[in-house]
CSV table of N, CA and C in Angstrom, one decimal:
chain,number,residue,atom,x,y,z
A,175,MET,N,-4.1,14.4,-29.4
A,175,MET,CA,-3.0,13.8,-30.1
A,175,MET,C,-3.1,12.3,-29.8
A,176,PRO,N,-3.0,11.5,-30.9
A,176,PRO,CA,-3.1,10.0,-30.7
A,176,PRO,C,-1.9,9.5,-29.9
A,177,ILE,N,-2.2,8.4,-29.2
A,177,ILE,CA,-1.2,7.7,-28.4
A,177,ILE,C,-0.3,6.9,-29.3
A,178,ASP,N,1.0,6.9,-29.2
A,178,ASP,CA,1.9,6.1,-30.0
A,178,ASP,C,2.0,4.7,-29.4
A,179,ASP,N,1.4,3.7,-30.2
A,179,ASP,CA,1.3,2.3,-29.7
A,179,ASP,C,2.6,1.6,-30.1
A,180,SER,N,3.5,2.2,-30.8
A,180,SER,CA,4.7,1.5,-31.3
A,180,SER,C,5.6,1.2,-30.1
A,181,THR,N,5.4,1.7,-28.9
A,181,THR,CA,6.3,1.4,-27.8
A,181,THR,C,5.7,0.3,-26.9
A,182,THR,N,4.5,-0.1,-27.2
A,182,THR,CA,3.9,-1.2,-26.4
A,182,THR,C,4.5,-2.6,-26.9
A,183,THR,N,4.7,-3.4,-26.0
A,183,THR,CA,5.2,-4.7,-26.3
A,183,THR,C,4.1,-5.8,-26.3
A,184,GLU,N,4.4,-7.0,-26.7
A,184,GLU,CA,3.5,-8.1,-26.6
A,184,GLU,C,3.0,-8.3,-25.2
A,185,LYS,N,3.9,-8.2,-24.2
A,185,LYS,CA,3.6,-8.3,-22.8
A,185,LYS,C,2.7,-7.2,-22.3
A,186,ASP,N,2.9,-5.9,-22.8
A,186,ASP,CA,2.0,-4.8,-22.5
A,186,ASP,C,0.6,-5.1,-23.0
A,187,ARG,N,0.5,-5.6,-24.2
A,187,ARG,CA,-0.8,-5.9,-24.8
A,187,ARG,C,-1.5,-7.0,-24.0
A,188,ALA,N,-0.7,-8.0,-23.5
A,188,ALA,CA,-1.3,-9.1,-22.7
A,188,ALA,C,-1.7,-8.5,-21.4
A,189,LEU,N,-1.0,-7.6,-20.8
A,189,LEU,CA,-1.3,-6.9,-19.6
A,189,LEU,C,-2.6,-6.1,-19.7
A,190,ILE,N,-2.7,-5.4,-20.8
A,190,ILE,CA,-3.9,-4.6,-21.1
A,190,ILE,C,-5.2,-5.6,-21.2
A,191,ALA,N,-5.0,-6.7,-21.8
A,191,ALA,CA,-6.1,-7.7,-21.9
A,191,ALA,C,-6.5,-8.2,-20.5
A,192,LEU,N,-5.5,-8.4,-19.7
A,192,LEU,CA,-5.8,-8.9,-18.3
A,192,LEU,C,-6.5,-7.8,-17.5
A,193,LEU,N,-6.1,-6.5,-17.7
A,193,LEU,CA,-6.8,-5.4,-17.0
A,193,LEU,C,-8.2,-5.2,-17.5
A,194,ARG,N,-8.4,-5.5,-18.8
A,194,ARG,CA,-9.8,-5.4,-19.3
A,194,ARG,C,-10.6,-6.5,-18.8
A,195,GLU,N,-10.0,-7.6,-18.6
A,195,GLU,CA,-10.8,-8.8,-18.0
A,195,GLU,C,-11.1,-8.5,-16.6
A,196,ASN,N,-10.2,-8.0,-15.8
A,196,ASN,CA,-10.5,-7.8,-14.4
A,196,ASN,C,-9.4,-6.8,-13.8
A,197,ALA,N,-9.8,-5.5,-13.9
A,197,ALA,CA,-8.9,-4.4,-13.4
A,197,ALA,C,-8.6,-4.5,-11.9
A,198,ARG,N,-9.4,-5.2,-11.2
A,198,ARG,CA,-9.3,-5.3,-9.7
A,198,ARG,C,-8.4,-6.5,-9.3
A,199,ALA,N,-8.0,-7.2,-10.3
A,199,ALA,CA,-7.1,-8.4,-9.9
A,199,ALA,C,-5.9,-7.9,-9.2
A,200,PRO,N,-5.5,-8.7,-8.2
A,200,PRO,CA,-4.2,-8.3,-7.5
A,200,PRO,C,-3.0,-8.3,-8.5
A,201,VAL,N,-2.1,-7.4,-8.3
A,201,VAL,CA,-0.9,-7.3,-9.1
A,201,VAL,C,-0.2,-8.6,-9.1
A,202,ALA,N,-0.2,-9.3,-8.0
A,202,ALA,CA,0.5,-10.6,-7.9
A,202,ALA,C,-0.1,-11.6,-8.9
A,203,GLU,N,-1.4,-11.6,-9.0
A,203,GLU,CA,-2.1,-12.5,-9.9
A,203,GLU,C,-1.8,-12.2,-11.3
A,204,ILE,N,-1.8,-10.9,-11.6
A,204,ILE,CA,-1.5,-10.4,-13.0
A,204,ILE,C,-0.1,-10.8,-13.3
A,205,ALA,N,0.8,-10.6,-12.4
A,205,ALA,CA,2.2,-11.0,-12.7
A,205,ALA,C,2.4,-12.4,-12.9
A,206,ARG,N,1.7,-13.3,-12.1
A,206,ARG,CA,1.8,-14.7,-12.3
A,206,ARG,C,1.2,-15.1,-13.7
A,207,ARG,N,0.1,-14.5,-14.1
A,207,ARG,CA,-0.5,-14.8,-15.4
A,207,ARG,C,0.4,-14.3,-16.6
A,208,LEU,N,1.1,-13.3,-16.4
A,208,LEU,CA,2.0,-12.7,-17.4
A,208,LEU,C,3.4,-13.4,-17.4
A,209,GLY,N,3.7,-14.1,-16.3
A,209,GLY,CA,5.0,-14.8,-16.2
A,209,GLY,C,6.1,-13.8,-15.9
A,210,VAL,N,5.8,-12.7,-15.1
A,210,VAL,CA,6.8,-11.8,-14.7
A,210,VAL,C,6.7,-11.5,-13.2
A,211,SER,N,7.7,-10.8,-12.7
A,211,SER,CA,7.6,-10.5,-11.2
A,211,SER,C,6.5,-9.5,-10.9
A,212,ARG,N,6.1,-9.5,-9.6
A,212,ARG,CA,5.1,-8.5,-9.2
A,212,ARG,C,5.6,-7.1,-9.5
A,213,THR,N,6.9,-6.8,-9.2
A,213,THR,CA,7.5,-5.5,-9.4
A,213,THR,C,7.4,-5.1,-10.9
A,214,THR,N,7.7,-6.1,-11.8
A,214,THR,CA,7.7,-5.8,-13.2
A,214,THR,C,6.3,-5.5,-13.6
A,215,ALA,N,5.3,-6.3,-13.2
A,215,ALA,CA,3.9,-6.0,-13.5
A,215,ALA,C,3.5,-4.6,-13.1
A,216,GLN,N,3.8,-4.3,-11.8
A,216,GLN,CA,3.4,-3.0,-11.3
A,216,GLN,C,4.1,-1.9,-12.1
A,217,SER,N,5.3,-2.0,-12.5
A,217,SER,CA,6.0,-1.0,-13.2
A,217,SER,C,5.4,-0.8,-14.6
A,218,ARG,N,5.0,-2.0,-15.2
A,218,ARG,CA,4.4,-1.9,-16.6
A,218,ARG,C,3.0,-1.2,-16.5
A,219,ILE,N,2.2,-1.5,-15.4
A,219,ILE,CA,0.9,-0.8,-15.2
A,219,ILE,C,1.2,0.7,-15.1
A,220,GLU,N,2.1,1.1,-14.2
A,220,GLU,CA,2.4,2.5,-14.0
A,220,GLU,C,2.9,3.2,-15.3
A,221,ARG,N,3.7,2.5,-16.1
A,221,ARG,CA,4.2,3.1,-17.4
A,221,ARG,C,3.0,3.3,-18.3
A,222,LEU,N,2.1,2.3,-18.4
A,222,LEU,CA,1.0,2.4,-19.3
A,222,LEU,C,0.1,3.5,-18.9
A,223,GLU,N,-0.1,3.7,-17.6
A,223,GLU,CA,-0.9,4.9,-17.1
A,223,GLU,C,-0.2,6.2,-17.4
A,224,ARG,N,1.1,6.3,-17.1
A,224,ARG,CA,1.9,7.5,-17.4
A,224,ARG,C,1.8,7.9,-18.9
A,225,ALA,N,1.9,6.8,-19.8
A,225,ALA,CA,1.8,7.0,-21.2
A,225,ALA,C,0.5,7.4,-21.7
A,226,GLY,N,-0.5,7.3,-20.9
A,226,GLY,CA,-1.9,7.7,-21.3
A,226,GLY,C,-2.6,6.6,-22.0
A,227,ILE,N,-2.0,5.4,-22.0
A,227,ILE,CA,-2.7,4.2,-22.6
A,227,ILE,C,-3.8,3.7,-21.7
A,228,VAL,N,-3.5,3.5,-20.5
A,228,VAL,CA,-4.5,3.2,-19.5
A,228,VAL,C,-4.9,4.4,-18.8
A,229,VAL,N,-6.1,4.9,-19.0
A,229,VAL,CA,-6.5,6.2,-18.4
A,229,VAL,C,-7.6,6.0,-17.3
A,230,GLY,N,-8.0,4.8,-17.0
A,230,GLY,CA,-8.9,4.6,-15.9
A,230,GLY,C,-9.4,3.2,-15.8
A,231,TYR,N,-10.2,3.0,-14.8
A,231,TYR,CA,-10.8,1.7,-14.6
A,231,TYR,C,-12.3,1.8,-14.4
A,232,THR,N,-13.0,0.8,-14.7
A,232,THR,CA,-14.5,1.0,-14.6
A,232,THR,C,-15.1,-0.3,-14.1
A,233,ALA,N,-16.4,-0.2,-13.7
A,233,ALA,CA,-17.1,-1.4,-13.3
A,233,ALA,C,-17.7,-2.2,-14.4
A,234,ARG,N,-17.5,-3.5,-14.4
A,234,ARG,CA,-18.2,-4.4,-15.3
A,234,ARG,C,-19.4,-4.9,-14.6
A,235,LEU,N,-20.6,-4.9,-15.2
A,235,LEU,CA,-21.8,-5.3,-14.6
A,235,LEU,C,-22.1,-6.8,-14.8
A,236,ALA,N,-22.8,-7.4,-13.9
A,236,ALA,CA,-23.1,-8.8,-14.0
A,236,ALA,C,-23.9,-9.1,-15.2
A,237,ALA,N,-23.7,-10.2,-15.8
A,237,ALA,CA,-24.4,-10.6,-17.1
A,237,ALA,C,-25.9,-10.6,-16.8
A,238,ASP,N,-26.3,-11.1,-15.6
A,238,ASP,CA,-27.8,-11.2,-15.3
A,238,ASP,C,-28.4,-9.8,-15.3
A,239,TYR,N,-27.6,-8.8,-14.7
A,239,TYR,CA,-28.1,-7.4,-14.7
A,239,TYR,C,-28.2,-6.9,-16.1
A,240,GLU,N,-27.1,-7.0,-16.8
A,240,GLU,CA,-27.1,-6.5,-18.2
A,240,GLU,C,-28.2,-7.1,-19.1
A,241,ALA,N,-28.4,-8.4,-18.9
A,241,ALA,CA,-29.5,-9.1,-19.7
A,241,ALA,C,-30.9,-8.5,-19.4
A,242,GLY,N,-31.1,-7.9,-18.3
A,242,GLY,CA,-32.4,-7.3,-18.0
A,242,GLY,C,-32.6,-5.9,-18.6
A,243,LEU,N,-31.5,-5.4,-19.1
A,243,LEU,CA,-31.6,-4.0,-19.7
A,243,LEU,C,-32.1,-4.1,-21.2
A,244,VAL,N,-32.8,-3.1,-21.6
A,244,VAL,CA,-33.2,-3.0,-23.0
A,244,VAL,C,-32.1,-2.1,-23.7
A,245,ARG,N,-31.4,-2.6,-24.7
A,245,ARG,CA,-30.4,-1.9,-25.3
A,245,ARG,C,-30.7,-1.5,-26.7
A,246,ALA,N,-30.2,-0.4,-27.2
A,246,ALA,CA,-30.4,0.0,-28.6
A,246,ALA,C,-29.3,0.8,-29.1
A,247,HIS,N,-29.2,0.9,-30.4
A,247,HIS,CA,-28.3,1.8,-31.1
A,247,HIS,C,-29.2,2.9,-31.7
A,248,VAL,N,-28.9,4.1,-31.4
A,248,VAL,CA,-29.7,5.2,-31.9
A,248,VAL,C,-28.7,6.0,-32.9
A,249,MET,N,-29.1,5.9,-34.2
A,249,MET,CA,-28.3,6.6,-35.2
A,249,MET,C,-28.9,8.0,-35.3
A,250,ILE,N,-28.0,9.0,-35.3
A,250,ILE,CA,-28.4,10.4,-35.1
A,250,ILE,C,-27.8,11.2,-36.3
A,251,VAL,N,-28.6,12.1,-36.9
A,251,VAL,CA,-28.2,13.1,-37.8
A,251,VAL,C,-28.3,14.4,-37.0
A,252,ALA,N,-27.2,15.1,-36.9
A,252,ALA,CA,-27.2,16.4,-36.2
A,252,ALA,C,-26.7,17.5,-37.2
A,253,SER,N,-27.3,18.7,-37.0
A,253,SER,CA,-26.8,19.8,-37.9
A,253,SER,C,-25.3,20.1,-37.5
A,254,PRO,N,-24.5,20.3,-38.5
A,254,PRO,CA,-23.0,20.4,-38.2
A,254,PRO,C,-22.7,21.4,-37.1
A,255,LYS,N,-23.3,22.6,-37.1
A,255,LYS,CA,-23.0,23.6,-36.1
A,255,LYS,C,-23.4,23.2,-34.7
A,256,ALA,N,-24.4,22.3,-34.7
A,256,ALA,CA,-25.0,22.0,-33.3
A,256,ALA,C,-24.3,20.7,-32.8
A,257,ALA,N,-23.5,20.1,-33.5
A,257,ALA,CA,-22.9,18.8,-33.1
A,257,ALA,C,-22.2,18.9,-31.7
A,258,PRO,N,-21.4,19.9,-31.4
A,258,PRO,CA,-20.8,20.0,-30.1
A,258,PRO,C,-21.8,20.1,-29.0
A,259,ALA,N,-22.9,20.9,-29.2
A,259,ALA,CA,-23.9,21.0,-28.2
A,259,ALA,C,-24.7,19.7,-28.0
A,260,VAL,N,-25.0,19.0,-29.1
A,260,VAL,CA,-25.7,17.7,-29.1
A,260,VAL,C,-24.8,16.7,-28.3
A,261,THR,N,-23.5,16.7,-28.6
A,261,THR,CA,-22.6,15.8,-27.9
A,261,THR,C,-22.6,16.0,-26.4
A,262,LYS,N,-22.6,17.3,-26.0
A,262,LYS,CA,-22.6,17.6,-24.6
A,262,LYS,C,-23.9,17.2,-24.0
A,263,ALA,N,-25.0,17.4,-24.6
A,263,ALA,CA,-26.3,17.0,-24.1
A,263,ALA,C,-26.4,15.5,-24.0
A,264,LEU,N,-25.9,14.8,-25.0
A,264,LEU,CA,-26.0,13.4,-24.9
A,264,LEU,C,-25.1,12.8,-23.8
A,265,ALA,N,-23.9,13.4,-23.6
A,265,ALA,CA,-23.0,13.0,-22.5
A,265,ALA,C,-23.7,13.1,-21.1
A,266,ALA,N,-24.6,14.0,-21.0
A,266,ALA,CA,-25.3,14.2,-19.7
A,266,ALA,C,-26.4,13.1,-19.5
A,267,MET,N,-26.7,12.3,-20.4
A,267,MET,CA,-27.8,11.3,-20.3
A,267,MET,C,-27.2,10.0,-19.8
A,268,PRO,N,-27.6,9.6,-18.5
A,268,PRO,CA,-26.9,8.4,-17.9
A,268,PRO,C,-27.2,7.1,-18.7
A,269,GLU,N,-28.3,7.1,-19.5
A,269,GLU,CA,-28.6,5.9,-20.2
A,269,GLU,C,-27.7,5.6,-21.4
A,270,LEU,N,-26.9,6.6,-21.8
A,270,LEU,CA,-26.0,6.5,-22.9
A,270,LEU,C,-24.7,5.8,-22.5
A,271,ARG,N,-24.3,4.7,-23.1
A,271,ARG,CA,-23.1,4.0,-22.7
A,271,ARG,C,-21.9,4.5,-23.5
A,272,ARG,N,-22.2,4.9,-24.8
A,272,ARG,CA,-21.1,5.2,-25.7
A,272,ARG,C,-21.7,6.1,-26.8
A,273,LEU,N,-20.9,7.1,-27.3
A,273,LEU,CA,-21.4,7.9,-28.4
A,273,LEU,C,-20.2,7.8,-29.4
A,274,LEU,N,-20.6,7.3,-30.6
A,274,LEU,CA,-19.6,7.2,-31.7
A,274,LEU,C,-19.8,8.2,-32.8
A,275,SER,N,-18.8,8.8,-33.3
A,275,SER,CA,-18.9,9.6,-34.5
A,275,SER,C,-18.6,8.7,-35.7
A,276,VAL,N,-19.5,8.7,-36.7
A,276,VAL,CA,-19.3,7.8,-37.8
A,276,VAL,C,-19.5,8.5,-39.1
A,277,SER,N,-19.0,7.8,-40.2
A,277,SER,CA,-19.2,8.3,-41.5
A,277,SER,C,-20.5,7.7,-42.1
A,278,GLY,N,-20.9,8.3,-43.2
A,278,GLY,CA,-22.1,7.7,-43.8
A,278,GLY,C,-23.3,8.5,-43.6
A,279,ALA,N,-24.5,7.9,-43.7
A,279,ALA,CA,-25.8,8.6,-43.6
A,279,ALA,C,-26.1,9.3,-42.3
A,280,PHE,N,-25.4,8.8,-41.2
A,280,PHE,CA,-25.6,9.3,-39.9
A,280,PHE,C,-24.3,9.9,-39.4
A,281,ASP,N,-24.4,10.8,-38.4
A,281,ASP,CA,-23.3,11.5,-37.9
A,281,ASP,C,-22.8,10.8,-36.6
A,282,MET,N,-23.7,10.2,-35.9
A,282,MET,CA,-23.3,9.6,-34.6
A,282,MET,C,-24.2,8.4,-34.4
A,283,ILE,N,-23.6,7.5,-33.5
A,283,ILE,CA,-24.4,6.3,-33.1
A,283,ILE,C,-24.3,6.4,-31.5
A,284,ALA,N,-25.4,6.4,-30.9
A,284,ALA,CA,-25.5,6.4,-29.4
A,284,ALA,C,-25.9,5.0,-29.0
A,285,GLU,N,-25.1,4.4,-28.1
A,285,GLU,CA,-25.4,3.1,-27.5
A,285,GLU,C,-26.1,3.4,-26.2
A,286,VAL,N,-27.4,2.9,-26.2
A,286,VAL,CA,-28.3,3.2,-25.0
A,286,VAL,C,-28.7,1.9,-24.3
A,287,ALA,N,-28.8,2.0,-23.0
A,287,ALA,CA,-29.3,0.9,-22.2
A,287,ALA,C,-30.3,1.5,-21.2
A,288,ALA,N,-31.5,0.9,-21.1
A,288,ALA,CA,-32.6,1.4,-20.3
A,288,ALA,C,-33.2,0.2,-19.5
A,289,ALA,N,-33.9,0.5,-18.4
A,289,ALA,CA,-34.4,-0.6,-17.6
A,289,ALA,C,-35.6,-1.3,-18.3
A,290,SER,N,-36.3,-0.5,-19.1
A,290,SER,CA,-37.5,-1.1,-19.8
A,290,SER,C,-37.7,-0.5,-21.1
A,291,VAL,N,-38.7,-1.1,-21.9
A,291,VAL,CA,-39.0,-0.6,-23.2
A,291,VAL,C,-39.5,0.9,-23.1
A,292,ALA,N,-40.4,1.1,-22.1
A,292,ALA,CA,-40.9,2.4,-21.8
A,292,ALA,C,-39.8,3.4,-21.6
A,293,ASP,N,-38.8,3.0,-20.7
A,293,ASP,CA,-37.7,3.9,-20.4
A,293,ASP,C,-36.8,4.2,-21.7
A,294,LEU,N,-36.6,3.1,-22.5
A,294,LEU,CA,-35.9,3.3,-23.7
A,294,LEU,C,-36.6,4.3,-24.7
A,295,ASP,N,-37.9,4.1,-24.8
A,295,ASP,CA,-38.7,5.0,-25.6
A,295,ASP,C,-38.6,6.5,-25.1
A,296,ALA,N,-38.6,6.7,-23.8
A,296,ALA,CA,-38.4,8.0,-23.3
A,296,ALA,C,-37.0,8.6,-23.6
A,297,VAL,N,-36.0,7.8,-23.5
A,297,VAL,CA,-34.6,8.2,-23.9
A,297,VAL,C,-34.6,8.6,-25.4
A,298,ILE,N,-35.1,7.8,-26.2
A,298,ILE,CA,-35.1,8.1,-27.7
A,298,ILE,C,-35.9,9.4,-27.9
A,299,ASP,N,-37.0,9.6,-27.2
A,299,ASP,CA,-37.7,10.8,-27.4
A,299,ASP,C,-36.9,12.0,-27.0
A,300,ARG,N,-36.1,11.9,-25.8
A,300,ARG,CA,-35.3,13.0,-25.4
A,300,ARG,C,-34.2,13.3,-26.4
A,301,ILE,N,-33.6,12.2,-27.0
A,301,ILE,CA,-32.6,12.4,-28.0
A,301,ILE,C,-33.1,13.2,-29.2
A,302,GLY,N,-34.3,12.7,-29.7
A,302,GLY,CA,-34.9,13.3,-30.8
A,302,GLY,C,-35.3,14.8,-30.6
A,303,ALA,N,-35.6,15.1,-29.3
A,303,ALA,CA,-36.0,16.5,-29.0
A,303,ALA,C,-34.9,17.5,-28.8
A,304,LEU,N,-33.7,17.0,-28.8
A,304,LEU,CA,-32.5,17.9,-28.6
A,304,LEU,C,-32.4,18.9,-29.7
A,305,GLU,N,-32.1,20.1,-29.4
A,305,GLU,CA,-31.9,21.1,-30.4
A,305,GLU,C,-30.7,20.8,-31.2
A,306,GLY,N,-30.8,20.7,-32.5
A,306,GLY,CA,-29.7,20.4,-33.4
A,306,GLY,C,-29.8,18.9,-33.9
A,307,VAL,N,-30.6,18.1,-33.3
A,307,VAL,CA,-30.8,16.7,-33.8
A,307,VAL,C,-31.9,16.8,-34.9
A,308,GLU,N,-31.5,16.4,-36.1
A,308,GLU,CA,-32.4,16.5,-37.3
A,308,GLU,C,-33.2,15.3,-37.5
A,309,ARG,N,-32.6,14.1,-37.1
A,309,ARG,CA,-33.3,12.8,-37.4
A,309,ARG,C,-32.6,11.7,-36.6
A,310,THR,N,-33.4,10.7,-36.2
A,310,THR,CA,-32.8,9.6,-35.6
A,310,THR,C,-33.4,8.3,-36.2
A,311,GLN,N,-32.7,7.2,-36.0
A,311,GLN,CA,-33.2,5.9,-36.4
A,311,GLN,C,-32.6,4.9,-35.4
A,312,THR,N,-33.5,4.1,-34.8
A,312,THR,CA,-33.2,3.2,-33.7
A,312,THR,C,-33.2,1.8,-34.1
A,313,SER,N,-32.2,1.0,-33.7
A,313,SER,CA,-32.2,-0.4,-33.8
A,313,SER,C,-32.1,-1.0,-32.4
A,314,VAL,N,-33.1,-1.8,-32.0
A,314,VAL,CA,-33.1,-2.4,-30.6
A,314,VAL,C,-32.2,-3.6,-30.7
A,315,VAL,N,-31.3,-3.8,-29.7
A,315,VAL,CA,-30.4,-5.0,-29.7
A,315,VAL,C,-31.2,-6.2,-29.1
A,316,LEU,N,-31.3,-7.2,-29.9
A,316,LEU,CA,-32.0,-8.4,-29.5
A,316,LEU,C,-31.1,-9.4,-28.6
A,317,SER,N,-29.8,-9.5,-29.0
A,317,SER,CA,-28.9,-10.3,-28.3
A,317,SER,C,-27.5,-9.9,-28.6
A,318,THR,N,-26.6,-10.4,-27.7
A,318,THR,CA,-25.1,-10.1,-28.0
A,318,THR,C,-24.6,-11.5,-28.3
A,319,ARG,N,-24.0,-11.6,-29.5
A,319,ARG,CA,-23.5,-12.9,-30.0
A,319,ARG,C,-22.1,-13.2,-29.3
A,320,PHE,N,-21.3,-12.1,-29.2
A,320,PHE,CA,-20.0,-12.2,-28.5
A,320,PHE,C,-19.6,-10.8,-28.2
A,321,GLU,N,-18.7,-10.7,-27.2
A,321,GLU,CA,-18.2,-9.4,-26.8
A,321,GLU,C,-16.7,-9.6,-26.3
A,322,ARG,N,-15.9,-8.6,-26.6
A,322,ARG,CA,-14.5,-8.7,-26.2
A,322,ARG,C,-14.2,-7.6,-25.3
């Protein structure tokens, strides 16, 4: 069931942006940047978590580390009946950062990051070999122009 965003305020959206920027920032710093009390900031964070809007926190990797990875988008055509099994198998691959379901000529787009071209090639081969994957097409990411 989709989350109802109609209850979030401009301050909530600003808080979410700050959490995305640095989820480990002290609540006092978040409160100062929002222009609210520490108690108010903590209450808003807890409310967003209870509402299921904020569901977890993750590590952001250093730009130097990320720059050393070879990234690609792997477009995947899967047989309709095999899509759930393909999704489960893809979720088990640590090199996959994200799996998107899309409309158009492909069913899914897998965002992949590997330590080397050889490692990327192996991941692409593993994806193509999955039962139910009918076809793949890969685009290697050359650079990131901007990211939010």
